[in-house]
């Protein structure tokens, strides 16, 4: 059995990925706070400091690198600082450390998880993702990069935060939210393939205007809120637009926004 290392295995995508790998691979996770699943080999470590990386990659054939540090995603909303800086310690520096150690350990395939539409990044976090993609492409290990549109959990978290405002701003952008479980199926499939470079993007089953997505959210979550159309800073609305829509060659998930809302409680 090959060994697969997952970074970000305790995150939203990672938690859906692990069960899909356990039957076919020895699964290892590098985590700052290891989980308790006895079928997973937990390595305590930190991409920001380098702790545990050498141990985590030793004897692995494939790495799925899904760890990320987005302060805006953690909060569920943007603050002005997100428009001019984003930490480099996980995306750029952590990826560089991981690549170096994985190459030294003889890893055969590096799969980097990224975001649709980041080629002209308008916000610093997306620039960090692009830097990480660049490191992976230029790095010594055969690679695949899998980009996805916005995950349902993040849209839900953002709308939950926005709904606390006296008036909810509705930007004129489209969204194409995708289920992490659907995307995890796609990633699990890609481990069995040879490294293929940029994989087909992965998008959701439907494209919605932000207003439609918000209306559906409001109905399912039963939150009485008032809305108004106000423009967002162009950097934010451009970034939201670019990272939200996959192209016609993309693979698509099946779980719709309403179906997802119906089966997940608000975080
Ligand atoms: N969210 C979206 O809408 C979206 C859309 C497309 C693609 N993506 C990409 O998909 C991937 C997974 O995203 P997600 O939404 O599942 O993220 P998430 O839920 O925020 O999880 C992030 C993961 O990274 C880990 N991590 C953060 N800092 C770390 C460090 N210093 N060392 C080691 N691990 C660290 C976290 O562990 P801790 O629990 O210890 O913090 C967590 O397991 C990312 O590459 C992201 O860019 C996300």
PDB file of N, CA and C in Angstrom, residues 150-220:
ATOM      1  N   UNK A 150     -15.377  28.325  -4.996  1.00  0.00           N
ATOM      2  CA  UNK A 150     -15.577  28.535  -3.557  1.00  0.00           C
ATOM      3  C   UNK A 150     -16.358  27.381  -2.915  1.00  0.00           C
ATOM      4  N   UNK A 151     -15.907  26.970  -1.731  1.00  0.00           N
ATOM      5  CA  UNK A 151     -16.586  25.875  -1.040  1.00  0.00           C
ATOM      6  C   UNK A 151     -17.863  26.398  -0.366  1.00  0.00           C
ATOM      7  N   UNK A 152     -18.841  25.486  -0.243  1.00  0.00           N
ATOM      8  CA  UNK A 152     -20.106  25.861   0.408  1.00  0.00           C
ATOM      9  C   UNK A 152     -19.877  26.396   1.823  1.00  0.00           C
ATOM     10  N   UNK A 153     -18.993  25.746   2.558  1.00  0.00           N
ATOM     11  CA  UNK A 153     -18.849  26.145   3.972  1.00  0.00           C
ATOM     12  C   UNK A 153     -18.430  27.595   4.091  1.00  0.00           C
ATOM     13  N   UNK A 154     -17.597  28.048   3.150  1.00  0.00           N
ATOM     14  CA  UNK A 154     -17.075  29.410   3.262  1.00  0.00           C
ATOM     15  C   UNK A 154     -18.163  30.423   2.907  1.00  0.00           C
ATOM     16  N   UNK A 155     -18.947  30.099   1.877  1.00  0.00           N
ATOM     17  CA  UNK A 155     -20.059  30.999   1.525  1.00  0.00           C
ATOM     18  C   UNK A 155     -21.039  31.075   2.695  1.00  0.00           C
ATOM     19  N   UNK A 156     -21.324  29.931   3.285  1.00  0.00           N
ATOM     20  CA  UNK A 156     -22.238  29.888   4.433  1.00  0.00           C
ATOM     21  C   UNK A 156     -21.695  30.744   5.584  1.00  0.00           C
ATOM     22  N   UNK A 157     -20.404  30.578   5.877  1.00  0.00           N
ATOM     23  CA  UNK A 157     -19.805  31.350   6.976  1.00  0.00           C
ATOM     24  C   UNK A 157     -19.874  32.845   6.678  1.00  0.00           C
ATOM     25  N   UNK A 158     -19.575  33.224   5.441  1.00  0.00           N
ATOM     26  CA  UNK A 158     -19.595  34.643   5.075  1.00  0.00           C
ATOM     27  C   UNK A 158     -21.005  35.223   5.195  1.00  0.00           C
ATOM     28  N   UNK A 159     -22.003  34.471   4.695  1.00  0.00           N
ATOM     29  CA  UNK A 159     -23.371  34.989   4.739  1.00  0.00           C
ATOM     30  C   UNK A 159     -23.864  35.075   6.187  1.00  0.00           C
ATOM     31  N   UNK A 160     -23.447  34.114   6.977  1.00  0.00           N
ATOM     32  CA  UNK A 160     -23.809  34.132   8.389  1.00  0.00           C
ATOM     33  C   UNK A 160     -23.288  35.398   9.068  1.00  0.00           C
ATOM     34  N   UNK A 161     -22.060  35.772   8.740  1.00  0.00           N
ATOM     35  CA  UNK A 161     -21.481  37.003   9.313  1.00  0.00           C
ATOM     36  C   UNK A 161     -22.182  38.243   8.740  1.00  0.00           C
ATOM     37  N   UNK A 162     -22.419  38.209   7.429  1.00  0.00           N
ATOM     38  CA  UNK A 162     -23.047  39.377   6.793  1.00  0.00           C
ATOM     39  C   UNK A 162     -24.455  39.603   7.337  1.00  0.00           C
ATOM     40  N   UNK A 163     -25.149  38.515   7.659  1.00  0.00           N
ATOM     41  CA  UNK A 163     -26.547  38.635   8.094  1.00  0.00           C
ATOM     42  C   UNK A 163     -26.680  39.331   9.441  1.00  0.00           C
ATOM     43  N   UNK A 164     -25.555  39.513  10.146  1.00  0.00           N
ATOM     44  CA  UNK A 164     -25.614  40.234  11.427  1.00  0.00           C
ATOM     45  C   UNK A 164     -25.628  41.744  11.223  1.00  0.00           C
ATOM     46  N   UNK A 165     -25.344  42.163  10.008  1.00  0.00           N
ATOM     47  CA  UNK A 165     -25.339  43.604   9.734  1.00  0.00           C
ATOM     48  C   UNK A 165     -26.787  44.109   9.671  1.00  0.00           C
ATOM     49  N   UNK A 166     -27.011  45.372   9.995  1.00  0.00           N
ATOM     50  CA  UNK A 166     -28.376  45.903   9.900  1.00  0.00           C
ATOM     51  C   UNK A 166     -28.894  45.855   8.470  1.00  0.00           C
ATOM     52  N   UNK A 167     -27.989  45.948   7.517  1.00  0.00           N
ATOM     53  CA  UNK A 167     -28.360  45.922   6.096  1.00  0.00           C
ATOM     54  C   UNK A 167     -27.297  45.091   5.375  1.00  0.00           C
ATOM     55  N   UNK A 168     -27.710  44.054   4.655  1.00  0.00           N
ATOM     56  CA  UNK A 168     -26.720  43.175   4.024  1.00  0.00           C
ATOM     57  C   UNK A 168     -26.390  43.663   2.615  1.00  0.00           C
ATOM     58  N   UNK A 169     -25.112  43.915   2.340  1.00  0.00           N
ATOM     59  CA  UNK A 169     -24.742  44.356   0.996  1.00  0.00           C
ATOM     60  C   UNK A 169     -24.742  43.176   0.021  1.00  0.00           C
ATOM     61  N   UNK A 170     -25.354  43.379  -1.146  1.00  0.00           N
ATOM     62  CA  UNK A 170     -25.396  42.311  -2.147  1.00  0.00           C
ATOM     63  C   UNK A 170     -24.577  42.743  -3.361  1.00  0.00           C
ATOM     64  N   UNK A 171     -23.361  42.275  -3.467  1.00  0.00           N
ATOM     65  CA  UNK A 171     -22.548  42.668  -4.618  1.00  0.00           C
ATOM     66  C   UNK A 171     -23.065  42.005  -5.891  1.00  0.00           C
ATOM     67  N   UNK A 172     -22.811  42.641  -6.999  1.00  0.00           N
ATOM     68  CA  UNK A 172     -23.284  42.120  -8.281  1.00  0.00           C
ATOM     69  C   UNK A 172     -22.262  41.125  -8.844  1.00  0.00           C
ATOM     70  N   UNK A 173     -22.121  39.980  -8.177  1.00  0.00           N
ATOM     71  CA  UNK A 173     -21.187  38.953  -8.649  1.00  0.00           C
ATOM     72  C   UNK A 173     -21.914  37.618  -8.693  1.00  0.00           C
ATOM     73  N   UNK A 174     -21.312  36.691  -9.438  1.00  0.00           N
ATOM     74  CA  UNK A 174     -21.886  35.341  -9.502  1.00  0.00           C
ATOM     75  C   UNK A 174     -21.070  34.424  -8.599  1.00  0.00           C
ATOM     76  N   UNK A 175     -21.708  33.382  -8.129  1.00  0.00           N
ATOM     77  CA  UNK A 175     -20.998  32.392  -7.318  1.00  0.00           C
ATOM     78  C   UNK A 175     -21.308  30.995  -7.864  1.00  0.00           C
ATOM     79  N   UNK A 176     -20.376  30.090  -7.634  1.00  0.00           N
ATOM     80  CA  UNK A 176     -20.553  28.702  -8.087  1.00  0.00           C
ATOM     81  C   UNK A 176     -20.057  27.784  -6.973  1.00  0.00           C
ATOM     82  N   UNK A 177     -20.758  27.780  -5.847  1.00  0.00           N
ATOM     83  CA  UNK A 177     -20.225  27.055  -4.698  1.00  0.00           C
ATOM     84  C   UNK A 177     -20.189  25.548  -4.931  1.00  0.00           C
ATOM     85  N   UNK A 178     -19.206  24.928  -4.298  1.00  0.00           N
ATOM     86  CA  UNK A 178     -18.987  23.495  -4.524  1.00  0.00           C
ATOM     87  C   UNK A 178     -18.830  22.788  -3.184  1.00  0.00           C
ATOM     88  N   UNK A 179     -19.231  21.528  -3.195  1.00  0.00           N
ATOM     89  CA  UNK A 179     -19.171  20.714  -1.984  1.00  0.00           C
ATOM     90  C   UNK A 179     -17.766  20.133  -1.818  1.00  0.00           C
ATOM     91  N   UNK A 180     -17.212  20.243  -0.611  1.00  0.00           N
ATOM     92  CA  UNK A 180     -15.870  19.674  -0.394  1.00  0.00           C
ATOM     93  C   UNK A 180     -15.875  18.148  -0.580  1.00  0.00           C
ATOM     94  N   UNK A 181     -17.003  17.504  -0.318  1.00  0.00           N
ATOM     95  CA  UNK A 181     -17.054  16.049  -0.495  1.00  0.00           C
ATOM     96  C   UNK A 181     -16.947  15.689  -1.981  1.00  0.00           C
ATOM     97  N   UNK A 182     -17.632  16.453  -2.833  1.00  0.00           N
ATOM     98  CA  UNK A 182     -17.519  16.225  -4.285  1.00  0.00           C
ATOM     99  C   UNK A 182     -16.073  16.439  -4.751  1.00  0.00           C
ATOM    100  N   UNK A 183     -15.479  17.521  -4.267  1.00  0.00           N
ATOM    101  CA  UNK A 183     -14.104  17.821  -4.679  1.00  0.00           C
ATOM    102  C   UNK A 183     -13.135  16.766  -4.132  1.00  0.00           C
ATOM    103  N   UNK A 184     -13.423  16.270  -2.932  1.00  0.00           N
ATOM    104  CA  UNK A 184     -12.571  15.235  -2.350  1.00  0.00           C
ATOM    105  C   UNK A 184     -12.594  13.971  -3.213  1.00  0.00           C
ATOM    106  N   UNK A 185     -13.754  13.631  -3.793  1.00  0.00           N
ATOM    107  CA  UNK A 185     -13.826  12.474  -4.701  1.00  0.00           C
ATOM    108  C   UNK A 185     -12.862  12.675  -5.867  1.00  0.00           C
ATOM    109  N   UNK A 186     -12.893  13.883  -6.400  1.00  0.00           N
ATOM    110  CA  UNK A 186     -12.049  14.219  -7.562  1.00  0.00           C
ATOM    111  C   UNK A 186     -10.563  14.102  -7.201  1.00  0.00           C
ATOM    112  N   UNK A 187     -10.205  14.618  -6.026  1.00  0.00           N
ATOM    113  CA  UNK A 187      -8.799  14.562  -5.605  1.00  0.00           C
ATOM    114  C   UNK A 187      -8.366  13.118  -5.353  1.00  0.00           C
ATOM    115  N   UNK A 188      -9.242  12.360  -4.724  1.00  0.00           N
ATOM    116  CA  UNK A 188      -8.898  10.960  -4.430  1.00  0.00           C
ATOM    117  C   UNK A 188      -8.630  10.212  -5.736  1.00  0.00           C
ATOM    118  N   UNK A 189      -9.431  10.523  -6.740  1.00  0.00           N
ATOM    119  CA  UNK A 189      -9.257   9.917  -8.069  1.00  0.00           C
ATOM    120  C   UNK A 189      -7.889  10.290  -8.661  1.00  0.00           C
ATOM    121  N   UNK A 190      -7.470  11.535  -8.425  1.00  0.00           N
ATOM    122  CA  UNK A 190      -6.248  12.006  -9.087  1.00  0.00           C
ATOM    123  C   UNK A 190      -4.988  11.387  -8.492  1.00  0.00           C
ATOM    124  N   UNK A 191      -5.082  10.809  -7.301  1.00  0.00           N
ATOM    125  CA  UNK A 191      -3.897  10.156  -6.726  1.00  0.00           C
ATOM    126  C   UNK A 191      -3.524   8.940  -7.553  1.00  0.00           C
ATOM    127  N   UNK A 192      -4.541   8.264  -8.053  1.00  0.00           N
ATOM    128  CA  UNK A 192      -4.288   7.057  -8.836  1.00  0.00           C
ATOM    129  C   UNK A 192      -3.706   7.351 -10.211  1.00  0.00           C
ATOM    130  N   UNK A 193      -3.760   8.596 -10.637  1.00  0.00           N
ATOM    131  CA  UNK A 193      -3.238   8.954 -11.963  1.00  0.00           C
ATOM    132  C   UNK A 193      -1.785   9.404 -11.856  1.00  0.00           C
ATOM    133  N   UNK A 194      -1.110   9.394 -12.994  1.00  0.00           N
ATOM    134  CA  UNK A 194       0.233   9.974 -13.023  1.00  0.00           C
ATOM    135  C   UNK A 194       0.089  11.480 -12.835  1.00  0.00           C
ATOM    136  N   UNK A 195       1.168  12.172 -12.420  1.00  0.00           N
ATOM    137  CA  UNK A 195       1.092  13.632 -12.322  1.00  0.00           C
ATOM    138  C   UNK A 195       0.730  14.222 -13.672  1.00  0.00           C
ATOM    139  N   UNK A 196      -0.257  15.107 -13.694  1.00  0.00           N
ATOM    140  CA  UNK A 196      -0.810  15.588 -14.972  1.00  0.00           C
ATOM    141  C   UNK A 196      -0.702  17.092 -15.145  1.00  0.00           C
ATOM    142  N   UNK A 197       0.045  17.772 -14.263  1.00  0.00           N
ATOM    143  CA  UNK A 197       0.099  19.234 -14.369  1.00  0.00           C
ATOM    144  C   UNK A 197      -1.212  19.839 -13.915  1.00  0.00           C
ATOM    145  N   UNK A 198      -1.666  20.890 -14.613  1.00  0.00           N
ATOM    146  CA  UNK A 198      -2.953  21.520 -14.246  1.00  0.00           C
ATOM    147  C   UNK A 198      -4.097  20.584 -14.583  1.00  0.00           C
ATOM    148  N   UNK A 199      -4.828  20.174 -13.599  1.00  0.00           N
ATOM    149  CA  UNK A 199      -5.997  19.328 -13.849  1.00  0.00           C
ATOM    150  C   UNK A 199      -7.166  20.200 -14.281  1.00  0.00           C
ATOM    151  N   UNK A 200      -8.191  19.571 -14.827  1.00  0.00           N
ATOM    152  CA  UNK A 200      -9.418  20.333 -15.117  1.00  0.00           C
ATOM    153  C   UNK A 200      -9.909  20.963 -13.822  1.00  0.00           C
ATOM    154  N   UNK A 201     -10.365  22.209 -13.919  1.00  0.00           N
ATOM    155  CA  UNK A 201     -10.904  22.870 -12.734  1.00  0.00           C
ATOM    156  C   UNK A 201     -12.124  22.105 -12.210  1.00  0.00           C
ATOM    157  N   UNK A 202     -12.436  22.335 -10.943  1.00  0.00           N
ATOM    158  CA  UNK A 202     -13.588  21.666 -10.352  1.00  0.00           C
ATOM    159  C   UNK A 202     -14.572  22.712  -9.836  1.00  0.00           C
ATOM    160  N   UNK A 203     -15.784  22.683 -10.380  1.00  0.00           N
ATOM    161  CA  UNK A 203     -16.774  23.697 -10.010  1.00  0.00           C
ATOM    162  C   UNK A 203     -18.027  23.069  -9.430  1.00  0.00           C
ATOM    163  N   UNK A 204     -18.927  23.932  -9.009  1.00  0.00           N
ATOM    164  CA  UNK A 204     -20.196  23.475  -8.457  1.00  0.00           C
ATOM    165  C   UNK A 204     -21.187  23.156  -9.569  1.00  0.00           C
ATOM    166  N   UNK A 205     -22.350  22.590  -9.211  1.00  0.00           N
ATOM    167  CA  UNK A 205     -23.330  22.187 -10.221  1.00  0.00           C
ATOM    168  C   UNK A 205     -24.127  23.343 -10.803  1.00  0.00           C
ATOM    169  N   UNK A 206     -24.058  24.537 -10.180  1.00  0.00           N
ATOM    170  CA  UNK A 206     -24.895  25.656 -10.651  1.00  0.00           C
ATOM    171  C   UNK A 206     -24.184  26.981 -10.394  1.00  0.00           C
ATOM    172  N   UNK A 207     -24.456  27.925 -11.306  1.00  0.00           N
ATOM    173  CA  UNK A 207     -23.951  29.286 -11.120  1.00  0.00           C
ATOM    174  C   UNK A 207     -25.121  30.143 -10.654  1.00  0.00           C
ATOM    175  N   UNK A 208     -24.926  30.862  -9.558  1.00  0.00           N
ATOM    176  CA  UNK A 208     -25.998  31.688  -8.996  1.00  0.00           C
ATOM    177  C   UNK A 208     -25.514  33.122  -8.879  1.00  0.00           C
ATOM    178  N   UNK A 209     -26.453  34.061  -8.990  1.00  0.00           N
ATOM    179  CA  UNK A 209     -26.066  35.421  -8.627  1.00  0.00           C
ATOM    180  C   UNK A 209     -25.929  35.439  -7.103  1.00  0.00           C
ATOM    181  N   UNK A 210     -25.172  36.396  -6.611  1.00  0.00           N
ATOM    182  CA  UNK A 210     -25.006  36.486  -5.161  1.00  0.00           C
ATOM    183  C   UNK A 210     -26.364  36.640  -4.478  1.00  0.00           C
ATOM    184  N   UNK A 211     -27.252  37.430  -5.118  1.00  0.00           N
ATOM    185  CA  UNK A 211     -28.595  37.632  -4.532  1.00  0.00           C
ATOM    186  C   UNK A 211     -29.366  36.318  -4.451  1.00  0.00           C
ATOM    187  N   UNK A 212     -29.276  35.503  -5.513  1.00  0.00           N
ATOM    188  CA  UNK A 212     -29.974  34.207  -5.478  1.00  0.00           C
ATOM    189  C   UNK A 212     -29.405  33.331  -4.365  1.00  0.00           C
ATOM    190  N   UNK A 213     -28.066  33.304  -4.284  1.00  0.00           N
ATOM    191  CA  UNK A 213     -27.437  32.478  -3.250  1.00  0.00           C
ATOM    192  C   UNK A 213     -27.872  32.963  -1.870  1.00  0.00           C
ATOM    193  N   UNK A 214     -27.941  34.278  -1.713  1.00  0.00           N
ATOM    194  CA  UNK A 214     -28.325  34.823  -0.406  1.00  0.00           C
ATOM    195  C   UNK A 214     -29.782  34.500  -0.095  1.00  0.00           C
ATOM    196  N   UNK A 215     -30.673  34.639  -1.085  1.00  0.00           N
ATOM    197  CA  UNK A 215     -32.098  34.339  -0.857  1.00  0.00           C
ATOM    198  C   UNK A 215     -32.298  32.894  -0.409  1.00  0.00           C
ATOM    199  N   UNK A 216     -31.586  31.983  -1.100  1.00  0.00           N
ATOM    200  CA  UNK A 216     -31.739  30.567  -0.736  1.00  0.00           C
ATOM    201  C   UNK A 216     -31.212  30.325   0.677  1.00  0.00           C
ATOM    202  N   UNK A 217     -30.102  30.968   0.969  1.00  0.00           N
ATOM    203  CA  UNK A 217     -29.507  30.836   2.315  1.00  0.00           C
ATOM    204  C   UNK A 217     -30.487  31.338   3.373  1.00  0.00           C
ATOM    205  N   UNK A 218     -31.091  32.503   3.101  1.00  0.00           N
ATOM    206  CA  UNK A 218     -32.002  33.120   4.055  1.00  0.00           C
ATOM    207  C   UNK A 218     -33.219  32.237   4.303  1.00  0.00           C
ATOM    208  N   UNK A 219     -33.706  31.603   3.221  1.00  0.00           N
ATOM    209  CA  UNK A 219     -34.876  30.736   3.396  1.00  0.00           C
ATOM    210  C   UNK A 219     -34.540  29.507   4.240  1.00  0.00           C
ATOM    211  N   UNK A 220     -33.407  28.868   3.928  1.00  0.00           N
ATOM    212  CA  UNK A 220     -33.064  27.651   4.667  1.00  0.00           C
ATOM    213  C   UNK A 220     -32.680  27.977   6.102  1.00  0.00           C
TER     214      UNK A 220
END
